[in-house]
Coordinates of C-alpha atoms and ligand atoms in Angstrom, one line a residue:
M181 CA 147.8 79.0 193.4
V182 CA 146.5 82.3 194.5
K183 CA 142.8 83.3 193.4
D184 CA 142.5 86.2 191.6
K185 CA 140.1 89.1 192.3
I186 CA 139.1 90.5 188.9
L187 CA 138.4 94.4 189.0
V188 CA 136.2 94.9 185.5
I189 CA 136.2 98.6 184.9
G190 CA 133.4 99.7 182.4
A191 CA 132.1 96.5 182.9
S192 CA 128.2 98.1 181.8
G193 CA 129.6 99.2 178.3
Q194 CA 129.3 96.7 175.0
I195 CA 131.9 94.5 175.2
G196 CA 132.1 94.7 179.6
V197 CA 128.8 93.0 180.5
E198 CA 129.8 90.1 177.9
L199 CA 133.4 90.1 179.6
T200 CA 132.6 90.4 183.0
L201 CA 129.6 87.7 182.1
A202 CA 132.6 84.6 180.9
L203 CA 134.4 86.3 183.5
R204 CA 132.7 85.3 186.3
K205 CA 132.0 81.7 185.0
I206 CA 135.3 80.9 184.6
Y207 CA 136.6 82.6 188.2
G208 CA 133.2 82.4 190.3
N209 CA 130.8 85.3 190.9
A210 CA 132.2 86.5 194.2
N211 CA 135.8 86.9 192.2
V212 CA 135.0 89.4 189.7
I213 CA 134.0 93.0 190.7
A214 CA 131.5 94.6 188.1
S215 CA 132.2 98.6 188.0
D216 CA 131.1 101.6 186.0
L217 CA 130.7 105.2 186.0
R218 CA 126.7 104.7 185.3
E219 CA 124.4 102.3 186.7
Q220 CA 125.2 98.6 186.5
N221 CA 123.4 97.0 183.0
P222 CA 120.5 95.0 184.2
L223 CA 122.1 91.8 182.6
L224 CA 124.2 92.0 185.4
E225 CA 122.2 92.1 187.8
G226 CA 122.7 89.4 190.6
T227 CA 125.0 87.5 188.9
G228 CA 127.7 89.4 191.3
P229 CA 129.1 92.9 192.9
Y230 CA 128.8 95.7 191.6
V231 CA 130.7 98.8 192.6
S232 CA 130.4 102.5 191.3
L233 CA 133.3 103.6 190.5
D234 CA 135.2 106.7 188.4
V235 CA 138.5 105.4 187.1
M236 CA 139.4 108.8 186.5
N237 CA 139.1 109.7 190.9
K238 CA 143.0 107.7 191.2
E239 CA 142.7 107.9 194.6
M240 CA 139.0 106.0 194.8
L241 CA 140.4 103.2 192.3
H242 CA 143.1 102.9 194.5
V243 CA 141.0 102.3 198.0
Q244 CA 139.4 100.2 196.1
V245 CA 142.0 98.0 194.6
I246 CA 142.9 97.5 198.3
R247 CA 139.8 96.7 199.9
Q248 CA 138.5 94.3 197.5
N249 CA 141.8 92.3 197.5
V250 CA 142.1 93.1 194.0
T251 CA 145.0 90.9 191.6
Q252 CA 144.1 92.1 188.0
I253 CA 142.1 94.4 185.9
Y254 CA 140.1 94.6 182.9
L255 CA 140.1 98.6 181.8
L256 CA 137.5 98.8 179.4
A257 CA 136.4 102.8 180.2
A258 CA 137.3 105.3 177.2
I259 CA 135.4 107.2 174.7
L260 CA 135.2 105.8 170.8
S261 CA 135.9 107.3 167.4
A262 CA 132.9 108.9 166.3
T263 CA 131.9 110.2 170.1
G264 CA 136.0 111.3 170.5
E265 CA 135.8 113.6 167.5
K266 CA 132.9 115.5 169.0
N267 CA 134.4 116.1 172.1
P268 CA 138.5 115.1 171.5
N269 CA 139.6 116.8 175.0
L270 CA 137.3 114.2 177.0
A271 CA 138.7 111.5 175.0
W272 CA 142.1 112.3 175.6
N273 CA 141.7 112.7 179.0
L274 CA 139.7 109.6 179.9
N275 CA 141.8 107.2 177.4
M276 CA 145.4 108.0 178.5
Q277 CA 145.1 109.5 182.1
G278 CA 142.5 106.0 183.3
L279 CA 145.1 103.8 181.7
L280 CA 147.7 105.4 183.4
N281 CA 145.9 105.5 186.7
V282 CA 145.5 101.8 186.7
L283 CA 148.7 101.2 184.9
D284 CA 150.2 103.4 188.5
I285 CA 147.9 101.3 190.6
A286 CA 148.9 98.1 188.7
R287 CA 153.2 99.1 189.5
E288 CA 152.3 99.9 193.4
E289 CA 150.1 97.2 194.1
K290 CA 151.8 94.0 192.1
L291 CA 149.1 93.0 191.0
H292 CA 149.0 90.0 188.6
K293 CA 148.0 91.4 185.2
V294 CA 146.2 93.9 183.5
Y295 CA 144.5 93.9 180.1
W296 CA 143.5 97.1 178.6
P297 CA 142.0 97.1 174.7
S298 CA 143.6 98.7 171.7
S299 CA 142.0 99.3 168.4
I300 CA 142.2 99.1 164.4
A301 CA 141.6 102.8 165.1
V302 CA 145.6 103.2 165.7
F303 CA 145.8 102.6 161.9
G304 CA 145.8 105.7 159.3
P305 CA 145.8 106.3 155.5
T306 CA 149.3 105.6 155.5
S307 CA 148.8 102.2 156.4
P308 CA 148.2 99.4 154.4
K309 CA 144.2 98.7 153.8
I310 CA 144.8 95.0 153.1
N311 CA 145.8 92.3 155.4
C312 CA 147.3 95.8 157.3
P313 CA 150.3 94.1 159.6
Q314 CA 151.6 93.6 162.9
Q315 CA 153.9 96.8 162.4
T316 CA 153.6 98.9 159.8
I317 CA 153.3 103.0 159.1
I318 CA 151.1 104.1 162.0
E319 CA 149.7 107.3 162.0
P320 CA 146.4 108.0 163.2
I321 CA 144.0 111.1 162.5
T322 CA 141.5 110.4 165.1
V323 CA 141.9 111.8 168.4
Y324 CA 140.7 108.0 169.2
G325 CA 143.3 106.2 167.5
I326 CA 146.0 108.8 168.3
S327 CA 145.1 107.6 172.1
K328 CA 145.0 103.7 171.9
Y329 CA 148.5 104.3 169.6
A330 CA 149.9 106.7 172.8
G331 CA 147.7 103.9 175.0
E332 CA 149.7 101.0 173.8
F333 CA 153.2 102.4 173.9
W334 CA 152.9 103.5 177.6
C335 CA 151.6 99.7 178.7
N336 CA 155.0 98.1 176.4
Y337 CA 157.1 100.9 178.8
Y338 CA 155.3 99.7 181.9
H339 CA 155.7 96.0 181.0
Q340 CA 159.5 97.5 180.1
R341 CA 160.5 99.4 182.8
W342 CA 158.6 97.7 185.9
G343 CA 157.8 94.3 184.4
V344 CA 153.7 95.1 184.5
D345 CA 151.9 92.0 182.6
I346 CA 149.2 93.6 180.5
R347 CA 147.8 93.0 177.7
S348 CA 146.4 94.1 174.9
L349 CA 144.4 93.7 171.7
R350 CA 143.4 96.1 167.8
Y351 CA 140.0 95.1 168.6
P352 CA 138.1 95.6 165.1
G353 CA 134.5 96.8 165.1
L354 CA 132.8 94.7 167.4
I355 CA 129.1 93.4 166.8
S356 CA 126.9 92.2 169.0
Y357 CA 123.2 92.3 170.2
K358 CA 123.6 92.2 174.2
S359 CA 124.6 95.8 175.2
A360 CA 124.1 98.8 173.1
P361 CA 127.5 100.0 171.4
G362 CA 129.0 103.0 173.0
G363 CA 129.6 105.6 170.1
G364 CA 131.8 103.6 166.8
T365 CA 132.3 104.3 163.3
T366 CA 131.5 100.3 163.2
D367 CA 128.6 100.9 164.6
Y368 CA 126.3 100.5 161.4
A369 CA 127.3 96.6 161.7
I370 CA 124.9 96.5 165.4
E371 CA 122.1 99.4 163.9
I372 CA 121.3 98.0 160.5
F373 CA 120.0 94.3 162.2
Y374 CA 117.8 96.4 164.8
E375 CA 116.5 98.7 161.9
A376 CA 115.7 95.2 159.4
L377 CA 114.2 93.7 162.5
E378 CA 112.1 96.6 163.3
N379 CA 111.7 98.8 159.9
K380 CA 113.1 96.5 157.0
K381 CA 115.2 99.5 156.4
Y382 CA 117.8 101.1 157.4
E383 CA 119.6 104.1 156.4
C384 CA 123.6 104.0 156.8
F385 CA 126.2 106.7 157.6
L386 CA 128.7 104.8 155.2
K387 CA 129.1 104.2 151.6
E388 CA 128.3 100.9 149.9
D389 CA 131.8 99.9 149.5
T390 CA 133.1 101.1 152.4
Y391 CA 135.4 97.9 153.9
L392 CA 136.0 97.6 157.5
P393 CA 137.0 95.0 159.9
M394 CA 134.9 93.0 162.5
M395 CA 134.2 90.4 165.0
Y396 CA 131.3 89.2 166.8
M397 CA 131.2 89.3 170.0
P398 CA 131.6 85.5 171.3
D399 CA 134.9 85.7 169.4
A400 CA 136.2 88.9 170.8
I401 CA 135.2 87.9 174.6
K402 CA 137.2 84.7 173.4
A403 CA 140.5 86.3 172.1
T404 CA 140.2 87.9 175.1
I405 CA 140.3 85.4 178.0
E406 CA 142.7 83.5 175.8
L407 CA 145.1 86.5 175.4
M408 CA 144.7 86.4 179.2
E409 CA 144.9 82.7 180.1
A410 CA 148.1 82.6 177.7
P411 CA 151.4 81.4 179.7
A412 CA 153.6 85.0 180.0
Q413 CA 156.2 83.5 177.7
N414 CA 154.4 83.1 174.7
I415 CA 153.4 86.8 174.6
S416 CA 155.9 88.5 172.6
I417 CA 153.8 91.8 171.4
H418 CA 154.0 94.1 174.2
T419 CA 151.8 97.0 172.9
S420 CA 148.7 95.6 171.3
Y421 CA 148.3 92.5 169.2
N422 CA 146.3 92.4 165.6
I423 CA 143.6 90.1 166.0
S424 CA 141.2 89.4 162.5
G425 CA 137.9 88.4 162.7
M426 CA 135.9 89.1 159.4
S427 CA 135.7 92.1 156.8
F428 CA 132.8 93.5 155.2
S429 CA 131.1 96.1 153.4
P430 CA 127.4 97.3 154.1
K431 CA 126.3 96.4 150.7
E432 CA 127.4 92.4 151.9
I433 CA 126.1 92.7 155.5
A434 CA 123.1 93.6 153.9
D435 CA 122.6 91.5 151.4
S436 CA 123.0 88.6 154.1
V437 CA 120.2 90.5 155.8
Q438 CA 118.6 90.0 153.0
H439 CA 119.3 86.5 153.1
H440 CA 116.8 86.1 156.3
I441 CA 114.3 89.6 155.8
P442 CA 113.9 89.2 151.5
D443 CA 112.2 92.8 152.1
F444 CA 115.0 94.8 154.1
K445 CA 115.3 97.5 152.1
I446 CA 119.1 99.9 152.9
S447 CA 119.9 103.2 151.3
Y448 CA 123.2 105.6 152.5
K449 CA 123.8 108.8 153.4
P450 CA 127.9 109.1 154.3
D451 CA 128.5 111.9 157.2
Y452 CA 131.3 112.3 159.4
R453 CA 132.0 108.9 160.5
Q454 CA 132.9 108.0 156.1
N455 CA 136.2 110.2 157.0
I456 CA 137.3 108.2 159.6
A457 CA 136.4 104.6 158.0
N458 CA 138.3 106.0 155.0
S459 CA 141.6 106.3 157.0
W460 CA 141.2 102.3 158.8
P461 CA 142.3 99.3 156.8
Q462 CA 139.8 97.0 155.1
S463 CA 141.7 93.9 156.9
I464 CA 144.1 93.1 158.8
D465 CA 146.9 90.7 159.0
D466 CA 147.0 88.5 162.8
S467 CA 149.0 86.1 162.1
I468 CA 151.1 86.5 166.0
A469 CA 148.2 86.5 167.9
R470 CA 147.8 82.9 165.5
K471 CA 151.3 81.9 166.2
D472 CA 152.0 83.6 170.0
W473 CA 148.6 82.1 171.6
N474 CA 146.7 80.0 169.1
W475 CA 144.2 82.8 168.2
Q476 CA 141.5 81.4 165.5
Q477 CA 137.8 83.1 165.2
D478 CA 134.7 80.7 165.3
Y479 CA 132.9 83.8 163.3
D480 CA 131.8 85.0 159.3
L481 CA 129.9 87.1 158.0
K482 CA 126.9 84.5 157.5
A483 CA 127.3 82.5 160.9
M484 CA 127.7 86.2 162.3
T485 CA 124.2 87.3 160.8
A486 CA 122.2 84.1 161.1
D487 CA 123.6 83.7 165.3
M488 CA 122.0 87.8 165.7
L489 CA 119.3 87.9 164.3
A490 CA 117.6 84.5 165.5
N491 CA 118.9 86.0 169.6
M492 CA 117.1 89.5 168.4
K493 CA 113.8 88.1 167.1
Ligands
LIG192 P1 131.3 101.7 175.9 O1 131.5 103.0 175.4 O2 130.1 100.7 175.3 O3 131.5 101.2 177.3 C1 132.5 102.1 178.1 C2 131.6 101.9 179.3 O4 132.9 103.3 180.3 C3 130.7 102.6 179.9 O5 129.8 101.9 180.2 C4 131.4 104.0 180.2 O6 129.6 104.2 181.5 C5 132.0 103.6 181.0 N1 132.8 105.2 181.9 C6 133.2 106.0 181.1 N2 134.2 106.8 181.5 C7 133.7 106.0 182.9 C8 134.8 106.1 184.0 N3 135.6 107.9 184.1 N4 134.6 105.5 184.8 C9 134.4 104.6 184.1 N5 133.7 104.1 184.2 C10 133.5 105.0 182.7 O7 132.4 101.1 175.2 P2 133.0 99.6 174.5 O8 132.9 99.5 173.3 O9 132.3 98.8 175.7 O10 134.3 99.3 174.3 C11 135.5 98.6 175.2 C12 137.2 99.3 175.2 O11 137.3 98.2 173.8 C13 137.7 100.7 174.7 O12 138.4 101.1 175.7 C14 137.4 100.5 173.4 O13 137.8 102.0 172.5 C15 137.8 99.3 173.2 N6 137.4 98.8 172.0 C16 136.0 99.0 171.4 C17 135.4 98.5 170.1 C18 134.0 98.2 170.0 O14 133.7 98.0 168.8 N7 133.1 98.1 170.7 C19 136.6 98.2 169.3 C20 138.1 98.9 169.5 C21 138.2 98.8 170.8
LIG193 N1 134.1 99.9 167.0 C1 135.3 101.0 166.9 C2 135.0 102.6 166.6 O1 135.0 102.1 165.8 C3 136.5 100.3 166.6 O2 137.7 101.1 167.5 O3 135.4 103.5 167.3

């Protein structure tokens, strides 16, 4: 059996750090190369190889893939929803060209597998709000959502036309404490923990009744690895799989935090991110992921809150 050599692009980010550490446990430290535009995250130091890399520089990326005998790429470099609205051109360029560079190299070098995440941001105001299905009306209103939806169809195209084995999940908002989030609309669900522990109060940029699909990072890492390890014949979705963990509002997560920190107070001052959140579904139907590769989450709001606070303290 050929041993896989994995390149993680965007390894210093919110998902990248935890995914790289999890992949190193499975494949061996030396077989998982972390890479990013910015410096290595301190949590990765001493755990395996790191290269400084810009996914927009296709030539350099190609050289690294050949030189390091890379057989799988996890592409995590992207601009997220809230930051994307501040600089739409930058978001479109990075989110699209970065993906196309990786797909081209995967085709030319016959890589075994590619992982690229999409998002619930593909959905728009005309999509169903509750239990939003895999296939439905998809009319995103953010540049981030547009880039993710276009990206999904590029993945499908490279699979259909050239047989590239590329797999993808439409992550909900991800909650974690190891590496800071990168500018998403769902980041309030992380900020609330830091502010509750430090100041016992938090001013939320979304309204109290804004329900959004969310997931705790250990579940996101588990889903990613399970999807990538599933037999190819089980994969029926070649755009990106709906995936679900939990769904809650700012008021509900505040109540959950108050259970542990009784004098914690929340207030609400919605900003431009409210409009983005209003355009997304409140919950997601992920029955195809459950059927195809037996997806099942471990964490609900209560379990996630307890684990976040225990680890952050
Ligand atoms: P992040 O912003 O925390 O990390 C992205 C990393 O990419 C950063 O470390 C950044 O330095 C790096 N990067 C940026 N430009 C680069 C370039 N040109 N070359 C190489 N590296 C570059 O993002 P994240 O939250 O870890 O998200 C990773 C992926 O998951 C993205 O595609 C994102 O859209 C998707 N996603 C994330 C969430 C979430 O809640 N975090 C939800 C849905 C989808
Ligand atoms: N958490 C992400 C964001 O808010 C969803 O893709 O941008």
